[in-house]
Each structure stands twice: as C-alpha cells, then as structure tokens.
PDB file of C-alpha atoms and ligand atoms in Angstrom:
ATOM      1  CA  MET A   9    -107.458 -10.173 -30.843  1.00  0.00           C
ATOM      2  CA  THR A  10    -106.131 -13.028 -32.974  1.00  0.00           C
ATOM      3  CA  GLU A  11    -104.613 -16.086 -31.314  1.00  0.00           C
ATOM      4  CA  THR A  12    -101.260 -15.183 -29.798  1.00  0.00           C
ATOM      5  CA  PHE A  13     -98.253 -17.380 -29.163  1.00  0.00           C
ATOM      6  CA  ARG A  14     -99.267 -17.481 -25.509  1.00  0.00           C
ATOM      7  CA  ASP A  15    -102.647 -19.049 -26.387  1.00  0.00           C
ATOM      8  CA  ALA A  16    -100.933 -21.652 -28.546  1.00  0.00           C
ATOM      9  CA  TRP A  17     -98.296 -22.299 -25.828  1.00  0.00           C
ATOM     10  CA  GLN A  18    -101.048 -22.844 -23.228  1.00  0.00           C
ATOM     11  CA  GLN A  19    -102.807 -25.387 -25.461  1.00  0.00           C
ATOM     12  CA  ALA A  20     -99.572 -27.098 -26.446  1.00  0.00           C
ATOM     13  CA  LEU A  21     -98.493 -27.743 -22.837  1.00  0.00           C
ATOM     14  CA  TYR A  22    -101.745 -28.019 -20.914  1.00  0.00           C
ATOM     15  CA  GLY A  23    -104.615 -28.464 -23.384  1.00  0.00           C
ATOM     16  CA  PRO A  24    -106.185 -31.885 -24.021  1.00  0.00           C
ATOM     17  CA  GLY A  25    -103.321 -34.198 -25.020  1.00  0.00           C
ATOM     18  CA  GLY A  26    -100.835 -31.389 -24.274  1.00  0.00           C
ATOM     19  CA  PHE A  27     -97.178 -32.050 -23.513  1.00  0.00           C
ATOM     20  CA  TYR A  28     -97.531 -32.022 -19.695  1.00  0.00           C
ATOM     21  CA  ARG A  29    -100.692 -34.136 -19.875  1.00  0.00           C
ATOM     22  CA  ARG A  30     -98.575 -36.952 -21.288  1.00  0.00           C
ATOM     23  CA  GLU A  31     -94.942 -36.507 -20.468  1.00  0.00           C
ATOM     24  CA  ARG A  32     -92.641 -36.828 -17.450  1.00  0.00           C
ATOM     25  CA  PRO A  33     -90.312 -33.818 -17.132  1.00  0.00           C
ATOM     26  CA  SER A  34     -87.251 -36.007 -16.409  1.00  0.00           C
ATOM     27  CA  ALA A  35     -87.583 -37.615 -19.852  1.00  0.00           C
ATOM     28  CA  HIS A  36     -86.950 -34.254 -21.497  1.00  0.00           C
ATOM     29  CA  PHE A  37     -84.715 -32.102 -19.279  1.00  0.00           C
ATOM     30  CA  ARG A  38     -82.775 -32.157 -16.043  1.00  0.00           C
ATOM     31  CA  THR A  39     -83.788 -29.995 -13.090  1.00  0.00           C
ATOM     32  CA  SER A  40     -82.033 -29.676  -9.723  1.00  0.00           C
ATOM     33  CA  VAL A  41     -84.297 -32.340  -8.258  1.00  0.00           C
ATOM     34  CA  HIS A  42     -83.176 -34.783 -10.947  1.00  0.00           C
ATOM     35  CA  ALA A  43     -79.529 -33.778 -10.564  1.00  0.00           C
ATOM     36  CA  SER A  44     -79.120 -34.727  -6.913  1.00  0.00           C
ATOM     37  CA  ALA A  45     -80.822 -35.528  -3.619  1.00  0.00           C
ATOM     38  CA  LEU A  46     -78.486 -32.900  -2.138  1.00  0.00           C
ATOM     39  CA  PHE A  47     -80.928 -30.286  -3.436  1.00  0.00           C
ATOM     40  CA  GLY A  48     -83.883 -31.703  -1.486  1.00  0.00           C
ATOM     41  CA  GLN A  49     -81.720 -32.319   1.573  1.00  0.00           C
ATOM     42  CA  ALA A  50     -80.720 -28.629   1.539  1.00  0.00           C
ATOM     43  CA  ILE A  51     -84.396 -27.641   1.306  1.00  0.00           C
ATOM     44  CA  ALA A  52     -85.082 -29.919   4.278  1.00  0.00           C
ATOM     45  CA  ARG A  53     -82.337 -28.157   6.256  1.00  0.00           C
ATOM     46  CA  LEU A  54     -83.880 -24.816   5.317  1.00  0.00           C
ATOM     47  CA  ALA A  55     -87.275 -25.996   6.595  1.00  0.00           C
ATOM     48  CA  GLY A  56     -85.568 -27.068   9.830  1.00  0.00           C
ATOM     49  CA  GLN A  57     -83.900 -23.680  10.259  1.00  0.00           C
ATOM     50  CA  LEU A  58     -87.238 -21.980   9.700  1.00  0.00           C
ATOM     51  CA  GLY A  59     -88.927 -24.244  12.243  1.00  0.00           C
ATOM     52  CA  LEU A  60     -91.219 -25.711   9.558  1.00  0.00           C
ATOM     53  CA  ASP A  61     -92.112 -29.382   9.195  1.00  0.00           C
ATOM     54  CA  ALA A  62     -94.221 -29.285   6.035  1.00  0.00           C
ATOM     55  CA  VAL A  63     -93.483 -28.443   2.410  1.00  0.00           C
ATOM     56  CA  VAL A  64     -95.862 -27.623  -0.438  1.00  0.00           C
ATOM     57  CA  ASP A  65     -94.221 -28.495  -3.763  1.00  0.00           C
ATOM     58  CA  ILE A  66     -95.950 -26.498  -6.495  1.00  0.00           C
ATOM     59  CA  ALA A  67     -95.462 -27.956  -9.984  1.00  0.00           C
ATOM     60  CA  ALA A  68     -94.156 -31.147  -8.433  1.00  0.00           C
ATOM     61  CA  GLY A  69     -93.658 -32.974 -11.749  1.00  0.00           C
ATOM     62  CA  SER A  70     -93.127 -36.648 -10.908  1.00  0.00           C
ATOM     63  CA  GLY A  71     -92.680 -35.859  -7.213  1.00  0.00           C
ATOM     64  CA  GLU A  72     -88.923 -36.454  -6.990  1.00  0.00           C
ATOM     65  CA  LEU A  73     -88.397 -33.562  -4.544  1.00  0.00           C
ATOM     66  CA  GLY A  74     -91.173 -34.809  -2.251  1.00  0.00           C
ATOM     67  CA  LYS A  75     -89.535 -38.235  -2.090  1.00  0.00           C
ATOM     68  CA  VAL A  76     -86.308 -36.778  -0.726  1.00  0.00           C
ATOM     69  CA  LEU A  77     -88.136 -34.470   1.680  1.00  0.00           C
ATOM     70  CA  ARG A  78     -90.287 -37.290   3.080  1.00  0.00           C
ATOM     71  CA  ALA A  79     -87.138 -39.341   3.662  1.00  0.00           C
ATOM     72  CA  GLU A  80     -85.902 -36.359   5.697  1.00  0.00           C
ATOM     73  CA  GLY A  81     -89.038 -36.582   7.866  1.00  0.00           C
ATOM     74  CA  LEU A  82     -91.046 -33.733   6.346  1.00  0.00           C
ATOM     75  CA  THR A  83     -94.708 -33.776   5.383  1.00  0.00           C
ATOM     76  CA  VAL A  84     -95.119 -32.919   1.708  1.00  0.00           C
ATOM     77  CA  VAL A  85     -98.082 -31.862  -0.412  1.00  0.00           C
ATOM     78  CA  ASP A  86     -97.438 -32.180  -4.146  1.00  0.00           C
ATOM     79  CA  ILE A  87     -99.404 -29.787  -6.338  1.00  0.00           C
ATOM     80  CA  GLU A  88     -99.677 -30.612 -10.027  1.00  0.00           C
ATOM     81  CA  LEU A  89    -101.986 -29.700 -12.876  1.00  0.00           C
ATOM     82  CA  ASP A  90    -105.662 -29.637 -11.883  1.00  0.00           C
ATOM     83  CA  ASP A  91    -104.854 -29.630  -8.129  1.00  0.00           C
ATOM     84  CA  GLN A  92    -106.236 -26.593  -6.324  1.00  0.00           C
ATOM     85  CA  LEU A  93    -103.777 -24.532  -4.336  1.00  0.00           C
ATOM     86  CA  PRO A  94    -104.898 -24.553  -0.673  1.00  0.00           C
ATOM     87  CA  GLU A  95    -106.577 -21.275   0.327  1.00  0.00           C
ATOM     88  CA  ARG A  96    -103.923 -20.810   3.052  1.00  0.00           C
ATOM     89  CA  LEU A  97    -100.374 -21.917   2.359  1.00  0.00           C
ATOM     90  CA  THR A  98     -98.415 -22.872   5.457  1.00  0.00           C
ATOM     91  CA  GLY A  99     -94.910 -24.306   5.846  1.00  0.00           C
ATOM     92  CA  LEU A 100     -92.242 -24.001   3.177  1.00  0.00           C
ATOM     93  CA  VAL A 101     -93.635 -23.505  -0.329  1.00  0.00           C
ATOM     94  CA  ILE A 102     -91.311 -24.466  -3.184  1.00  0.00           C
ATOM     95  CA  ALA A 103     -91.904 -23.948  -6.898  1.00  0.00           C
ATOM     96  CA  ASN A 104     -88.907 -25.364  -8.744  1.00  0.00           C
ATOM     97  CA  GLU A 105     -89.001 -24.606 -12.472  1.00  0.00           C
ATOM     98  CA  TRP A 106     -92.697 -23.809 -12.518  1.00  0.00           C
ATOM     99  CA  LEU A 107     -92.851 -20.197 -13.665  1.00  0.00           C
ATOM    100  CA  ASP A 108     -90.701 -20.693 -16.777  1.00  0.00           C
ATOM    101  CA  ASN A 109     -93.493 -23.016 -17.958  1.00  0.00           C
ATOM    102  CA  VAL A 110     -96.267 -20.510 -17.306  1.00  0.00           C
ATOM    103  CA  PRO A 111     -97.145 -19.376 -20.839  1.00  0.00           C
ATOM    104  CA  CYS A 112     -96.741 -15.671 -21.427  1.00  0.00           C
ATOM    105  CA  GLU A 113     -97.133 -13.268 -24.327  1.00  0.00           C
ATOM    106  CA  VAL A 114     -94.164 -13.031 -26.663  1.00  0.00           C
ATOM    107  CA  VAL A 115     -93.730  -9.653 -28.355  1.00  0.00           C
ATOM    108  CA  GLU A 116     -91.468  -8.038 -30.899  1.00  0.00           C
ATOM    109  CA  TRP A 117     -90.816  -4.347 -31.523  1.00  0.00           C
ATOM    110  CA  ASP A 118     -91.469  -3.334 -35.153  1.00  0.00           C
ATOM    111  CA  GLU A 119     -89.303  -0.935 -37.139  1.00  0.00           C
ATOM    112  CA  ASP A 120     -91.195   2.021 -35.649  1.00  0.00           C
ATOM    113  CA  GLY A 121     -90.427   0.807 -32.128  1.00  0.00           C
ATOM    114  CA  VAL A 122     -94.014  -0.375 -31.515  1.00  0.00           C
ATOM    115  CA  PRO A 123     -94.257  -3.716 -29.645  1.00  0.00           C
ATOM    116  CA  ARG A 124     -96.526  -6.296 -31.296  1.00  0.00           C
ATOM    117  CA  TYR A 125     -97.842  -9.619 -30.008  1.00  0.00           C
ATOM    118  CA  LEU A 126     -96.421 -12.617 -31.824  1.00  0.00           C
ATOM    119  CA  ALA A 127     -98.902 -15.127 -33.207  1.00  0.00           C
ATOM    120  CA  ALA A 128     -98.673 -18.918 -32.920  1.00  0.00           C
ATOM    121  CA  ASP A 129     -96.305 -18.982 -35.911  1.00  0.00           C
ATOM    122  CA  LEU A 130     -94.194 -16.231 -34.273  1.00  0.00           C
ATOM    123  CA  THR A 131     -95.178 -13.585 -36.845  1.00  0.00           C
ATOM    124  CA  PRO A 132     -96.058 -10.094 -35.516  1.00  0.00           C
ATOM    125  CA  GLY A 133     -99.724  -9.253 -35.059  1.00  0.00           C
ATOM    126  CA  ASP A 134    -101.701  -6.796 -32.911  1.00  0.00           C
ATOM    127  CA  VAL A 135    -100.103  -3.867 -31.134  1.00  0.00           C
ATOM    128  CA  VAL A 136     -99.409  -4.524 -27.440  1.00  0.00           C
ATOM    129  CA  ASP A 137    -101.578  -2.442 -25.124  1.00  0.00           C
ATOM    130  CA  GLY A 138    -103.052  -2.235 -21.624  1.00  0.00           C
ATOM    131  CA  ASN A 139    -101.361  -4.001 -18.721  1.00  0.00           C
ATOM    132  CA  ASP A 140     -98.918  -5.811 -21.017  1.00  0.00           C
ATOM    133  CA  LEU A 141     -97.681  -2.492 -22.368  1.00  0.00           C
ATOM    134  CA  ASP A 142     -97.373  -1.095 -18.840  1.00  0.00           C
ATOM    135  CA  TRP A 143     -95.387  -4.190 -17.824  1.00  0.00           C
ATOM    136  CA  LEU A 144     -93.016  -3.813 -20.778  1.00  0.00           C
ATOM    137  CA  ARG A 145     -92.461  -0.132 -20.028  1.00  0.00           C
ATOM    138  CA  GLU A 146     -91.617  -0.874 -16.434  1.00  0.00           C
ATOM    139  CA  TRP A 147     -89.700  -4.119 -16.759  1.00  0.00           C
ATOM    140  CA  TRP A 148     -88.520  -4.781 -20.299  1.00  0.00           C
ATOM    141  CA  PRO A 149     -88.203  -1.783 -22.625  1.00  0.00           C
ATOM    142  CA  GLY A 150     -87.040  -2.676 -26.144  1.00  0.00           C
ATOM    143  CA  ASP A 151     -85.801  -1.277 -29.447  1.00  0.00           C
ATOM    144  CA  PRO A 152     -86.861  -2.062 -33.046  1.00  0.00           C
ATOM    145  CA  GLY A 153     -86.165  -5.726 -33.800  1.00  0.00           C
ATOM    146  CA  ASP A 154     -85.962  -6.781 -30.127  1.00  0.00           C
ATOM    147  CA  ARG A 155     -88.129  -9.559 -28.737  1.00  0.00           C
ATOM    148  CA  ALA A 156     -89.383 -10.005 -25.174  1.00  0.00           C
ATOM    149  CA  GLU A 157     -91.503 -12.295 -23.053  1.00  0.00           C
ATOM    150  CA  VAL A 158     -94.084 -10.346 -21.052  1.00  0.00           C
ATOM    151  CA  GLY A 159     -93.660 -11.600 -17.468  1.00  0.00           C
ATOM    152  CA  ARG A 160     -97.112 -10.503 -16.308  1.00  0.00           C
ATOM    153  CA  ALA A 161     -98.601 -14.031 -16.368  1.00  0.00           C
ATOM    154  CA  ARG A 162     -95.734 -15.276 -14.180  1.00  0.00           C
ATOM    155  CA  ASP A 163     -96.101 -12.315 -11.807  1.00  0.00           C
ATOM    156  CA  GLU A 164     -99.818 -13.046 -11.466  1.00  0.00           C
ATOM    157  CA  ALA A 165     -99.253 -16.757 -10.868  1.00  0.00           C
ATOM    158  CA  TRP A 166     -96.707 -15.948  -8.158  1.00  0.00           C
ATOM    159  CA  GLN A 167     -98.879 -13.225  -6.616  1.00  0.00           C
ATOM    160  CA  ASP A 168    -101.618 -15.821  -6.258  1.00  0.00           C
ATOM    161  CA  VAL A 169     -99.194 -17.909  -4.187  1.00  0.00           C
ATOM    162  CA  MET A 170     -98.044 -14.934  -2.098  1.00  0.00           C
ATOM    163  CA  ARG A 171    -101.637 -13.881  -1.427  1.00  0.00           C
ATOM    164  CA  ARG A 172    -102.270 -17.274   0.197  1.00  0.00           C
ATOM    165  CA  LEU A 173     -99.147 -17.320   2.386  1.00  0.00           C
ATOM    166  CA  ALA A 174     -99.843 -17.631   6.103  1.00  0.00           C
ATOM    167  CA  ASP A 175     -97.674 -15.940   8.727  1.00  0.00           C
ATOM    168  CA  GLY A 176     -94.673 -18.124   9.446  1.00  0.00           C
ATOM    169  CA  ALA A 177     -94.664 -19.584   5.915  1.00  0.00           C
ATOM    170  CA  VAL A 178     -91.975 -18.966   3.300  1.00  0.00           C
ATOM    171  CA  ALA A 179     -92.470 -19.285  -0.470  1.00  0.00           C
ATOM    172  CA  ILE A 180     -89.569 -19.714  -2.878  1.00  0.00           C
ATOM    173  CA  ALA A 181     -89.753 -19.661  -6.674  1.00  0.00           C
ATOM    174  CA  ILE A 182     -86.630 -21.244  -8.130  1.00  0.00           C
ATOM    175  CA  ASP A 183     -85.975 -20.714 -11.809  1.00  0.00           C
ATOM    176  CA  TYR A 184     -83.643 -19.560 -14.505  1.00  0.00           C
ATOM    177  CA  GLY A 185     -84.157 -15.933 -15.198  1.00  0.00           C
ATOM    178  CA  HIS A 186     -82.871 -12.450 -15.751  1.00  0.00           C
ATOM    179  CA  LEU A 187     -82.982  -9.000 -14.244  1.00  0.00           C
ATOM    180  CA  LYS A 188     -83.817  -5.669 -15.845  1.00  0.00           C
ATOM    181  CA  SER A 189     -80.117  -4.877 -16.216  1.00  0.00           C
ATOM    182  CA  THR A 190     -79.464  -8.106 -18.128  1.00  0.00           C
ATOM    183  CA  ARG A 191     -82.555  -8.811 -20.251  1.00  0.00           C
ATOM    184  CA  PRO A 192     -81.615 -10.789 -23.378  1.00  0.00           C
ATOM    185  CA  PRO A 193     -82.471  -8.541 -26.364  1.00  0.00           C
ATOM    186  CA  TYR A 194     -84.068 -11.382 -28.318  1.00  0.00           C
ATOM    187  CA  GLY A 195     -85.775 -13.141 -25.400  1.00  0.00           C
ATOM    188  CA  THR A 196     -85.214 -16.768 -24.381  1.00  0.00           C
ATOM    189  CA  LEU A 197     -88.198 -18.660 -25.783  1.00  0.00           C
ATOM    190  CA  THR A 198     -87.151 -22.216 -26.600  1.00  0.00           C
ATOM    191  CA  GLY A 199     -88.222 -25.848 -26.595  1.00  0.00           C
ATOM    192  CA  PHE A 200     -86.929 -29.105 -25.110  1.00  0.00           C
ATOM    193  CA  ARG A 201     -87.566 -32.600 -26.359  1.00  0.00           C
ATOM    194  CA  SER A 202     -85.889 -35.803 -25.154  1.00  0.00           C
ATOM    195  CA  GLY A 203     -83.015 -33.941 -23.508  1.00  0.00           C
ATOM    196  CA  ARG A 204     -82.266 -31.635 -26.427  1.00  0.00           C
ATOM    197  CA  GLU A 205     -83.078 -28.023 -27.063  1.00  0.00           C
ATOM    198  CA  CYS A 206     -85.440 -27.647 -30.024  1.00  0.00           C
ATOM    199  CA  SER A 207     -87.592 -25.112 -31.815  1.00  0.00           C
ATOM    200  CA  PRO A 208     -90.523 -24.100 -29.539  1.00  0.00           C
ATOM    201  CA  ASP A 209     -93.193 -25.515 -31.851  1.00  0.00           C
ATOM    202  CA  PRO A 210     -96.562 -25.159 -30.092  1.00  0.00           C
ATOM    203  CA  ASP A 211     -97.861 -28.530 -31.277  1.00  0.00           C
ATOM    204  CA  GLY A 212     -97.607 -30.484 -28.010  1.00  0.00           C
ATOM    205  CA  SER A 213     -94.496 -32.345 -29.123  1.00  0.00           C
ATOM    206  CA  CYS A 214     -92.061 -30.518 -26.823  1.00  0.00           C
ATOM    207  CA  ASP A 215     -91.699 -28.508 -23.648  1.00  0.00           C
ATOM    208  CA  ILE A 216     -91.878 -24.757 -24.258  1.00  0.00           C
ATOM    209  CA  THR A 217     -90.124 -22.474 -21.825  1.00  0.00           C
ATOM    210  CA  ALA A 218     -88.786 -18.957 -21.399  1.00  0.00           C
ATOM    211  CA  HIS A 219     -86.597 -17.558 -18.627  1.00  0.00           C
ATOM    212  CA  VAL A 220     -88.375 -15.692 -15.835  1.00  0.00           C
ATOM    213  CA  ALA A 221     -88.103 -11.952 -15.183  1.00  0.00           C
ATOM    214  CA  LEU A 222     -87.154 -12.609 -11.561  1.00  0.00           C
ATOM    215  CA  ASP A 223     -87.203  -8.998 -10.393  1.00  0.00           C
ATOM    216  CA  SER A 224     -90.801  -8.349 -11.426  1.00  0.00           C
ATOM    217  CA  LEU A 225     -92.081 -11.215  -9.235  1.00  0.00           C
ATOM    218  CA  GLY A 226     -91.616  -9.191  -6.051  1.00  0.00           C
ATOM    219  CA  GLY A 227     -89.417 -10.901  -3.469  1.00  0.00           C
ATOM    220  CA  THR A 228     -85.814 -11.194  -2.367  1.00  0.00           C
ATOM    221  CA  ILE A 229     -83.513 -12.725  -4.952  1.00  0.00           C
ATOM    222  CA  VAL A 230     -80.525 -14.883  -4.147  1.00  0.00           C
ATOM    223  CA  SER A 231     -78.638 -17.128  -6.552  1.00  0.00           C
ATOM    224  CA  GLN A 232     -79.035 -20.874  -6.126  1.00  0.00           C
ATOM    225  CA  ARG A 233     -75.279 -21.086  -5.656  1.00  0.00           C
ATOM    226  CA  ASP A 234     -75.348 -18.701  -2.694  1.00  0.00           C
ATOM    227  CA  ALA A 235     -78.518 -20.198  -1.226  1.00  0.00           C
ATOM    228  CA  LEU A 236     -77.244 -23.779  -1.373  1.00  0.00           C
ATOM    229  CA  ARG A 237     -73.833 -22.836  -0.014  1.00  0.00           C
ATOM    230  CA  ALA A 238     -75.533 -21.038   2.878  1.00  0.00           C
ATOM    231  CA  LEU A 239     -77.439 -24.268   3.470  1.00  0.00           C
ATOM    232  CA  GLY A 240     -74.245 -26.291   3.645  1.00  0.00           C
ATOM    233  CA  VAL A 241     -73.904 -27.710   0.113  1.00  0.00           C
ATOM    234  CA  SER A 242     -70.224 -27.856  -0.800  1.00  0.00           C
ATOM    235  CA  GLY A 243     -68.488 -28.954  -3.970  1.00  0.00           C
ATOM    236  CA  SER A 244     -65.163 -29.588  -2.159  1.00  0.00           C
ATOM    237  CA  ARG A 245     -63.547 -32.855  -3.096  1.00  0.00           C
ATOM    238  CA  PRO A 246     -62.509 -35.268  -0.329  1.00  0.00           C
ATOM    239  CA  SER A 247     -58.811 -35.477   0.476  1.00  0.00           C
ATOM    240  CA  LEU A 248     -56.752 -38.022  -1.428  1.00  0.00           C
ATOM    241  CA  GLU A 249     -55.658 -39.421   1.904  1.00  0.00           C
ATOM    242  CA  LEU A 250     -59.203 -40.652   2.449  1.00  0.00           C
ATOM    243  CA  ALA A 251     -58.850 -42.750  -0.724  1.00  0.00           C
ATOM    244  CA  GLN A 252     -56.137 -44.726   1.046  1.00  0.00           C
ATOM    245  CA  THR A 253     -57.765 -45.052   4.443  1.00  0.00           C
ATOM    246  CA  GLU A 254     -61.482 -45.339   3.560  1.00  0.00           C
ATOM    247  CA  PRO A 255     -61.836 -45.927  -0.186  1.00  0.00           C
ATOM    248  CA  LEU A 256     -65.620 -46.473  -0.131  1.00  0.00           C
ATOM    249  CA  ARG A 257     -66.224 -43.282   1.821  1.00  0.00           C
ATOM    250  CA  TYR A 258     -63.855 -41.478  -0.537  1.00  0.00           C
ATOM    251  CA  LEU A 259     -65.831 -42.631  -3.585  1.00  0.00           C
ATOM    252  CA  SER A 260     -69.135 -41.658  -2.032  1.00  0.00           C
ATOM    253  CA  GLU A 261     -67.865 -38.185  -1.026  1.00  0.00           C
ATOM    254  CA  LEU A 262     -66.337 -37.724  -4.473  1.00  0.00           C
ATOM    255  CA  SER A 263     -69.651 -38.509  -6.121  1.00  0.00           C
ATOM    256  CA  SER A 264     -71.451 -36.103  -3.760  1.00  0.00           C
ATOM    257  CA  ALA A 265     -68.942 -33.373  -4.574  1.00  0.00           C
ATOM    258  CA  GLY A 266     -69.638 -33.896  -8.299  1.00  0.00           C
ATOM    259  CA  GLU A 267     -73.377 -33.581  -7.754  1.00  0.00           C
ATOM    260  CA  ALA A 268     -72.926 -30.507  -5.565  1.00  0.00           C
ATOM    261  CA  ALA A 269     -70.721 -28.925  -8.229  1.00  0.00           C
ATOM    262  CA  GLU A 270     -73.536 -29.341 -10.762  1.00  0.00           C
ATOM    263  CA  LEU A 271     -76.076 -27.724  -8.410  1.00  0.00           C
ATOM    264  CA  LEU A 272     -73.669 -24.846  -7.665  1.00  0.00           C
ATOM    265  CA  ASP A 273     -72.316 -24.227 -11.182  1.00  0.00           C
ATOM    266  CA  PRO A 274     -72.794 -20.471 -11.749  1.00  0.00           C
ATOM    267  CA  SER A 275     -73.240 -21.000 -15.489  1.00  0.00           C
ATOM    268  CA  GLY A 276     -75.816 -23.749 -14.932  1.00  0.00           C
ATOM    269  CA  LEU A 277     -78.139 -24.628 -12.058  1.00  0.00           C
ATOM    270  CA  GLY A 278     -76.153 -22.476  -9.610  1.00  0.00           C
ATOM    271  CA  GLY A 279     -77.040 -19.433 -11.710  1.00  0.00           C
ATOM    272  CA  PHE A 280     -80.761 -19.965 -11.084  1.00  0.00           C
ATOM    273  CA  GLY A 281     -82.523 -17.392  -8.930  1.00  0.00           C
ATOM    274  CA  TRP A 282     -84.296 -18.200  -5.673  1.00  0.00           C
ATOM    275  CA  VAL A 283     -86.978 -15.546  -5.181  1.00  0.00           C
ATOM    276  CA  TRP A 284     -88.311 -15.794  -1.643  1.00  0.00           C
ATOM    277  CA  THR A 285     -91.116 -14.136   0.283  1.00  0.00           C
ATOM    278  CA  ALA A 286     -92.503 -14.270   3.802  1.00  0.00           C
ATOM    279  CA  THR A 287     -95.290 -12.201   5.251  1.00  0.00           C
ATOM    280  CA  ASP A 288     -94.225 -11.489   8.842  1.00  0.00           C
ATOM    281  CA  ALA A 289     -91.081  -9.753  10.047  1.00  0.00           C
ATOM    282  CA  ALA A 290     -89.803 -12.582  12.272  1.00  0.00           C
ATOM    283  CA  THR A 291     -89.976 -15.102   9.416  1.00  0.00           C
ATOM    284  CA  VAL A 292     -88.335 -12.637   7.017  1.00  0.00           C
ATOM    285  CA  ARG A 293     -85.437 -12.304   9.472  1.00  0.00           C
ATOM    286  CA  ARG A 294     -85.114 -16.061   9.858  1.00  0.00           C
ATOM    287  CA  ALA A 295     -85.232 -16.733   6.094  1.00  0.00           C
ATOM    288  CA  SER A 296     -82.795 -13.951   5.444  1.00  0.00           C
ATOM    289  CA  ARG A 297     -80.303 -15.454   7.914  1.00  0.00           C
ATOM    290  CA  ALA A 298     -80.735 -18.971   6.511  1.00  0.00           C
ATOM    291  CA  LEU A 299     -80.284 -17.936   2.881  1.00  0.00           C
ATOM    292  CA  SER A 300     -77.408 -15.480   3.194  1.00  0.00           C
ATOM    293  CA  ALA A 301     -73.907 -16.729   2.624  1.00  0.00           C
TER     294      ALA A 301
HETATM  295  C1  LIG B 414     -90.298 -28.020 -15.586  1.00  0.00           C
HETATM  296  S1  LIG B 414     -91.438 -29.048 -14.788  1.00  0.00           S
HETATM  297  C2  LIG B 414     -90.751 -29.008 -13.138  1.00  0.00           C
HETATM  298  C3  LIG B 414     -91.086 -30.214 -12.328  1.00  0.00           C
HETATM  299  C4  LIG B 414     -90.388 -30.319 -10.968  1.00  0.00           C
HETATM  300  N1  LIG B 414     -90.703 -29.177 -10.122  1.00  0.00           N
HETATM  301  C5  LIG B 414     -88.893 -30.437 -11.141  1.00  0.00           C
HETATM  302  O1  LIG B 414     -88.173 -29.583 -10.631  1.00  0.00           O
HETATM  303  O2  LIG B 414     -88.441 -31.415 -11.779  1.00  0.00           O
HETATM  304  C6  LIG B 414     -92.849 -28.016 -14.684  1.00  0.00           C
HETATM  305  C7  LIG B 414     -94.047 -28.675 -14.042  1.00  0.00           C
HETATM  306  O3  LIG B 414     -95.014 -27.656 -13.780  1.00  0.00           O
HETATM  307  C8  LIG B 414     -96.292 -28.252 -13.841  1.00  0.00           C
HETATM  308  N2  LIG B 414     -97.281 -27.171 -13.865  1.00  0.00           N
HETATM  309  C9  LIG B 414     -97.484 -26.250 -14.803  1.00  0.00           C
HETATM  310  N3  LIG B 414     -98.487 -25.406 -14.472  1.00  0.00           N
HETATM  311  C10 LIG B 414     -98.931 -25.820 -13.266  1.00  0.00           C
HETATM  312  C11 LIG B 414     -99.944 -25.361 -12.392  1.00  0.00           C
HETATM  313  N4  LIG B 414    -100.727 -24.330 -12.694  1.00  0.00           N
HETATM  314  N5  LIG B 414    -100.115 -26.006 -11.219  1.00  0.00           N
HETATM  315  C12 LIG B 414     -99.348 -27.070 -10.900  1.00  0.00           C
HETATM  316  N6  LIG B 414     -98.374 -27.555 -11.700  1.00  0.00           N
HETATM  317  C13 LIG B 414     -98.162 -26.944 -12.863  1.00  0.00           C
HETATM  318  C14 LIG B 414     -96.175 -29.077 -15.104  1.00  0.00           C
HETATM  319  O4  LIG B 414     -97.200 -30.039 -15.201  1.00  0.00           O
HETATM  320  C15 LIG B 414     -94.776 -29.679 -14.910  1.00  0.00           C
HETATM  321  O5  LIG B 414     -94.831 -30.912 -14.239  1.00  0.00           O
END
C-alpha cells in the first residue's frame, strides 16, 4: 500500500523533529487544563469521591494538569511520548485531548461509493479493506464524496489503556468528538499553529487533529458540561451585593465564574465528551454517581 495520510500524520507529529518533539501544546491551542485550574480541581474532587489518591495523566503535554492535582494533594504520574504505560493502571487515569492526536486513516468515498484511503497530499488512493472497512461499516457509513476519519487507531489506543486497568481504577478519555448519529459528512481533519486553525499540512509545522468517534471507544459518555457541573463547577456570577461588601472576593469569584463558563460552554469545551470506564461493579456505581448531574 502506498503511504497514506495517517503515515504522514504520524511522522509529522511524532517522527524525528516532529511537531510534538519540539513544541509545547499551550503555544498552539488552548485545552481545558490551560483554560483554568478549576478543571484540575474538579478532577481532584472526582478522585476524592472515588476514594483514589493517585492520577495517571496520559498525554500530559507540559504537565499543567499534574501541577494542579499535586497542589490538591494527589500523587501524579505524567505519561508523555516515549514513556511506557505501566502494565497495571491504578487510580484515576485521565487522557485529556490525547486521542484526537492519535493519527488515523482518512478516507473518501469515490463516485461509485467505494471508500479509498487518502494519501499524504489528501488525494484518493487504495481501496479501504479489512478491519478499516469493517470499522467504517459499523461506525461511519458514507456516501459518494463524503470523507471520514477511521477511528480504529483511537479505539486500539484506548483499548490498550482499558486492558491495563486494575479493579478500583477509573479511566476517562476527554476529547472533542461525535457520535454515529452526528458524524460530520466531510470529517474534521484540521491543523493548528500558534493559536490559529490552519491547513493540516503533514510537514511537522503544525498540530494535526481530528475529532474522536467517542461511541466506538467503548465506555460511558457524558458531556464535559454535565460532568463538571456534577463535580461542583458552576458558572454563576457572584451577587452584586458582594461587590459592595467584599470587592476583592467579588472580583475573584467573578473571574472564577468566567473560567467556569469557558469550561462549561456547550459549544466549546463543555461540549467535549468524557468517556469513562471501570472494570468492577462497585467502582462503576461510584463513578456513575459522581459523574451524573
Ligand atoms: C493536545 S496535547 C494535550 C496535552 C494535555 N493533555 C493538555 O490537555 O493540554 C496532546 C499530547 O499528547 C501527547 N501524546 C501523543 N501520543 C502520545 C502517546 N502515545 N503517549 C503519550 N503522550 C502522547 C503529545 O506529545 C501531546 O503532548
């Protein structure tokens, strides 16, 4: 098979001199951990409710989440490129905006309705077959002219995490994504450079990302908005009265409310999906209680 876009994407982000070998994520885009410490504090509360005192942060970037969690008294293991995942994962396992950066095949249906892999220059090449074709049939059927990202590589990456989960542990993948009922007909492949969306050129000059097919990962899905609200994050503004009586507290609560609103915004970070898994029934019950509004 000729080189596909996925091969080029892999090299561009993670090959020698690749984008993530050089760059700090916060210089190019804003994730929940950059937006506010309220995000990490909510994760710390979740760990507390689950009776867990350790967090594994997969795809930790520059470790901003770990900083907040350590300040909340938790033990944190950051996992980044080239780190091995522990054979057994215990505690609370978080992967914030990891899977959207796991390179996957990009395909387009030709005029006869046959899906074809796209090459590095996004032109159609070989016919899709095997497990990729099975995945498309089950999760992302398309019509002539449609484009899709085959989520199999993300499913496999996440299954590798789930396979390692110990009893009592909870794993949560947090990402922007879609469900079978709402797949975007032309996919979501795009690039980011210095805070701006750009063409996803696989030359190492930019981040390359595509939304995650959240439902194919296997897990329970809750929106970030609902999860964070269940964990006590509120975008309510302080009363104006407080401005008179305690102006400094008013300003601090106002700023917190602004940050919370960004994390909860249903058309932004609040629209992200939290896909969670636990292996034993007692932990499933506990996580379900903690993450339901
Ligand atoms: C979008 S950034 C997210 C960083 C951080 N979690 C945040 O929320 O700001 C994606 C990160 O995933 C890391 N990454 C990609 N593949 C990985 C892998 N197999 N193991 C560990 N980290 C990985 C990249 O190096 C990059 O730092």
